[in-house]
Short mmCIF file of C-alpha atoms in Angstrom, two decimals:
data_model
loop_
_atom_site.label_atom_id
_atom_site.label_comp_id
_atom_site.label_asym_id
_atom_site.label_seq_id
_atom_site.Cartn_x
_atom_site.Cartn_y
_atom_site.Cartn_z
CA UNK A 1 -25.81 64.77 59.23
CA UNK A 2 -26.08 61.37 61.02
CA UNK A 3 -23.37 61.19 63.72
CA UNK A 4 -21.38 57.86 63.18
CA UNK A 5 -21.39 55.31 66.60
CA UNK A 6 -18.24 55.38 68.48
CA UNK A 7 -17.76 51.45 67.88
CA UNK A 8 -18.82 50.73 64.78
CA UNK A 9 -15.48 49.87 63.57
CA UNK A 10 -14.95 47.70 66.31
CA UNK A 11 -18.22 45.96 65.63
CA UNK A 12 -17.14 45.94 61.73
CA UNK A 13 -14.01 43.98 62.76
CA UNK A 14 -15.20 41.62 64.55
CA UNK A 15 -18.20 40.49 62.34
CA UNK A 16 -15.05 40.83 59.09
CA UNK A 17 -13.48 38.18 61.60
CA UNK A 18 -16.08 36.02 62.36
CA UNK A 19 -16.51 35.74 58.65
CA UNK A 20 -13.01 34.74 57.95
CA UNK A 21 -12.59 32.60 60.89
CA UNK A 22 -15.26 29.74 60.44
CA UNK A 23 -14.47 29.01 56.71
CA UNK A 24 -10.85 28.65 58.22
CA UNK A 25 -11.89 26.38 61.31
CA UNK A 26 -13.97 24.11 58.69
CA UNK A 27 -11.22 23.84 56.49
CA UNK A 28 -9.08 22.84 59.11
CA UNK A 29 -11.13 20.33 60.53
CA UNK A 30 -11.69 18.66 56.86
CA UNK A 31 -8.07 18.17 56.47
CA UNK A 32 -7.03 17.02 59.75
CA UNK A 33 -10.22 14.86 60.67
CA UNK A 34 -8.42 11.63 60.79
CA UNK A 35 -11.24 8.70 61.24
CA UNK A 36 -10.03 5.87 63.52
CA UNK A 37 -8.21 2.81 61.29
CA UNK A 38 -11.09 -0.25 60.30
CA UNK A 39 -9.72 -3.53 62.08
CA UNK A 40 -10.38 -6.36 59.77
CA UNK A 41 -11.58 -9.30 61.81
CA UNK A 42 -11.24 -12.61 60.80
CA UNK A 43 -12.49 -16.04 62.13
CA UNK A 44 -9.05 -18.42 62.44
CA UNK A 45 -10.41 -21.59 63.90
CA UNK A 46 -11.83 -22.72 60.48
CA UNK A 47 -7.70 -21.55 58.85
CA UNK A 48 -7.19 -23.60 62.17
CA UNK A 49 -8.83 -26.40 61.91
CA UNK A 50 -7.88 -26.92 58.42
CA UNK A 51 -4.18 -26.85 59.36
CA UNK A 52 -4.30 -28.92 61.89
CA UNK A 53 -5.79 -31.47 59.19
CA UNK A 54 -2.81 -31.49 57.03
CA UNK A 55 -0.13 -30.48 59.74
CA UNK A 56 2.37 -32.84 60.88
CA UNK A 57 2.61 -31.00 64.23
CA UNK A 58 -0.17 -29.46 66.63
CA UNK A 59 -1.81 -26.17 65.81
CA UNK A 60 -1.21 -23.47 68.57
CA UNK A 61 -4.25 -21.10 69.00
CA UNK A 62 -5.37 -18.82 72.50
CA UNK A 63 -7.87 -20.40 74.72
CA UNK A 64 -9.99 -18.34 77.03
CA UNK A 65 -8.26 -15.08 76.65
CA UNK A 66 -10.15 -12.02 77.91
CA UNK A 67 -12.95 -10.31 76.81
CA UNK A 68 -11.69 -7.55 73.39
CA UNK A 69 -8.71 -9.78 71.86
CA UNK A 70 -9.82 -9.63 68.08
CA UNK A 71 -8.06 -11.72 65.37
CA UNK A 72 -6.34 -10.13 62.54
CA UNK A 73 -4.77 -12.63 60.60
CA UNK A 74 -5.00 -16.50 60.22
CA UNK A 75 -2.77 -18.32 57.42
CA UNK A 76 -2.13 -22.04 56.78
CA UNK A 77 0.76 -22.88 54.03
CA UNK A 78 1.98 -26.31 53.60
CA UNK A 79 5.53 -26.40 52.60
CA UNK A 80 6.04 -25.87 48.83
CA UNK A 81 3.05 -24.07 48.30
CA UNK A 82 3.37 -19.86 47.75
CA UNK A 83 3.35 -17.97 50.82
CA UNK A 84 3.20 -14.41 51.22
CA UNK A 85 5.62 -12.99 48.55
CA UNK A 86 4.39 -15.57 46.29
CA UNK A 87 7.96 -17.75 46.70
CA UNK A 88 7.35 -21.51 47.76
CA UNK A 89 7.01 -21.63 51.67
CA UNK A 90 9.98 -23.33 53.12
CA UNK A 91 8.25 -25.30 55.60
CA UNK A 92 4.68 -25.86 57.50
CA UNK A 93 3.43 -22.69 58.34
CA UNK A 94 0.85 -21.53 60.56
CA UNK A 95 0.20 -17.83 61.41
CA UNK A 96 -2.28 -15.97 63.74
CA UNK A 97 -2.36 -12.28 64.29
CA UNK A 98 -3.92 -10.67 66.91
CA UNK A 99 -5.16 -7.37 68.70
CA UNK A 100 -5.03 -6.81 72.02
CA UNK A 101 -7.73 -5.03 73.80
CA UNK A 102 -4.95 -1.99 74.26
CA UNK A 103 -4.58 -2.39 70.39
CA UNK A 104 -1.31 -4.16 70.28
CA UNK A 105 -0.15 -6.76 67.56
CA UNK A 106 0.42 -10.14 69.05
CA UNK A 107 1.41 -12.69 66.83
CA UNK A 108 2.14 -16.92 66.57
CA UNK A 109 3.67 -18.35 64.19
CA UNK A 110 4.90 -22.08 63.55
CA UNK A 111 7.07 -24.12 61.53
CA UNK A 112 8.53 -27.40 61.02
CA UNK A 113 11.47 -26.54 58.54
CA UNK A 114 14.21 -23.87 58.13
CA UNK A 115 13.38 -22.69 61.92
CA UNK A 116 16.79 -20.85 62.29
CA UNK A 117 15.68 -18.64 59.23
CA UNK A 118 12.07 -18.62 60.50
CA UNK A 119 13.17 -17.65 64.18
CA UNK A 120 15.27 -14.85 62.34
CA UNK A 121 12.72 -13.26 60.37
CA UNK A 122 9.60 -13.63 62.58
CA UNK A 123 11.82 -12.50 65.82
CA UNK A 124 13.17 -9.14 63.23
CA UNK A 125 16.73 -10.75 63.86
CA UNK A 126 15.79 -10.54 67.13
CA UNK A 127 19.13 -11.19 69.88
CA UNK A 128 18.69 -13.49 72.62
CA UNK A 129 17.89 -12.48 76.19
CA UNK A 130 17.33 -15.11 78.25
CA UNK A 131 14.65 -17.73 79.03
CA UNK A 132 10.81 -17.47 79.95
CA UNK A 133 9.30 -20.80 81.57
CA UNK A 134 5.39 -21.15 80.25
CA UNK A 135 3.80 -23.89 82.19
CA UNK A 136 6.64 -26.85 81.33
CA UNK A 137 8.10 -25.50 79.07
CA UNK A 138 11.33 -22.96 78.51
CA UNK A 139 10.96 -20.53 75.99
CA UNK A 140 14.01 -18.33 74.68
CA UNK A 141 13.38 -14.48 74.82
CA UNK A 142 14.39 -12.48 71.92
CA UNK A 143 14.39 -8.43 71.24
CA UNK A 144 14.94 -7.12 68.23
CA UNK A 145 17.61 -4.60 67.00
CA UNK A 146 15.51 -1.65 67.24
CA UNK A 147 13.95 -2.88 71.27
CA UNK A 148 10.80 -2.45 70.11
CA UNK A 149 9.62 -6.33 69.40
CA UNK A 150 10.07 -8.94 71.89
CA UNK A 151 9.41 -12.37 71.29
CA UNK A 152 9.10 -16.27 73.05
CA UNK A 153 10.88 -18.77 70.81
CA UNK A 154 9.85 -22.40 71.88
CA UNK A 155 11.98 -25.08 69.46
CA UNK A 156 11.20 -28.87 68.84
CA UNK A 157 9.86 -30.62 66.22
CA UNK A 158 8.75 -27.12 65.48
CA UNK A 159 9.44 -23.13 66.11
CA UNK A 160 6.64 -21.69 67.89
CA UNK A 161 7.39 -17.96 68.39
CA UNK A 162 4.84 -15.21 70.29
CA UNK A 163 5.74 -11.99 69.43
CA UNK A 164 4.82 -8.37 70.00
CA UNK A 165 5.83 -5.03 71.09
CA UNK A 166 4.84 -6.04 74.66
CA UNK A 167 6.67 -6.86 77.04
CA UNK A 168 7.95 -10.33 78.05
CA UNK A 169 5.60 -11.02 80.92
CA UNK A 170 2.51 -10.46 78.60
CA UNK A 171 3.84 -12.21 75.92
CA UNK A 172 4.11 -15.37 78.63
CA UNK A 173 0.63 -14.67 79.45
CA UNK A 174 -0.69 -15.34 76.08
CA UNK A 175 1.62 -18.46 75.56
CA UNK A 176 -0.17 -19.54 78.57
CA UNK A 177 -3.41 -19.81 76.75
CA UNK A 178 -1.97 -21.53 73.82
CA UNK A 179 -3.83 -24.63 73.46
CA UNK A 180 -3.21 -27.40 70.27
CA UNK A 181 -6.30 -26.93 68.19
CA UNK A 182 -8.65 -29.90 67.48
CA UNK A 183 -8.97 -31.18 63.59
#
């Protein structure tokens, strides 16, 4: 009779687990692979140029800013026409939407009517804390209810608000760059 080895049990285990374990690891790695999110780039300065066409105020867009800033969004509605939820935009609206090279939403947005409204739903009913000077001008800080977005509100003939979950001194570094755009 053949004498059995002393570990081929141990050797029978370890193969029986080497079988389970990679079907395991592969399933695991199918159902957790998460692939990183597609950014949808967009060019603005033709939105831009458009808007500053048929606005009655200038057209705020970034000028020079660093190297991996990639724009997300760019909308022009004139007032009356549908904006985002379909309902008639209550005033002159420009919007740009931007990534930061850290991948952080920055956004600016402009309007000529029903700023107190705009400022509240741009800013997330954002409550004042203090003032930011860009260049000439004084902006008021807001942070919303949560702390999580801060924003620049800049009021005249029109609400220009920079917002983001940033804080305040990078926010004032992008309204640095804000230039009007040329028709």
């Amino acid at each position: 009779m053949a004498r059995q080895q002393r570990n081929s049990t141990a050797t029978q285990m370890v193969v029986a687990m080497g079988v389970l374990m990679v079907p395991i690891a592969i399933i695991v790695a199918f159902f957790t692979y998460n692939p990183p999110p597609t950014i949808q780039q967009v060019d603005y300065l033709p939105v831009a140029r458009v808007a500053a066409q048929e606005s009655p105020y200038p057209v705020l867009v970034p000028d020079n800013l660093p190297e991996g800033w990639v724009a997300t969004r760019a909308r022009w509605t004139l007032e009356g026409r549908p904006g985002l939820n379909g309902d008639p935009a209550a005033g002159n609206t420009w919007q740009l939407g931007m990534l930061s090279p850290e991948q952080t939403y920055v956004a600016v947005d402009q309007r000529d009517s029903s700023q107190e409204l705009f400022v509240q739903q741009v800013t997330r009913d954002g409550e004042p804390a203090g003032e930011s000077t860009v260049g000439a001008a004084v902006w008021q800080r807001h942070v919303s209810e949560d702390g999580r977005t801060r924003s620049l509100v800049h009021r005249g003939e029109v609400a220009t608000i920079v917002s983001g979950d940033l804080p305040f001194e990078a926010l004032e570094a992008f309204a640095s760059t804000l230039v009007p755009v040329a028709a």
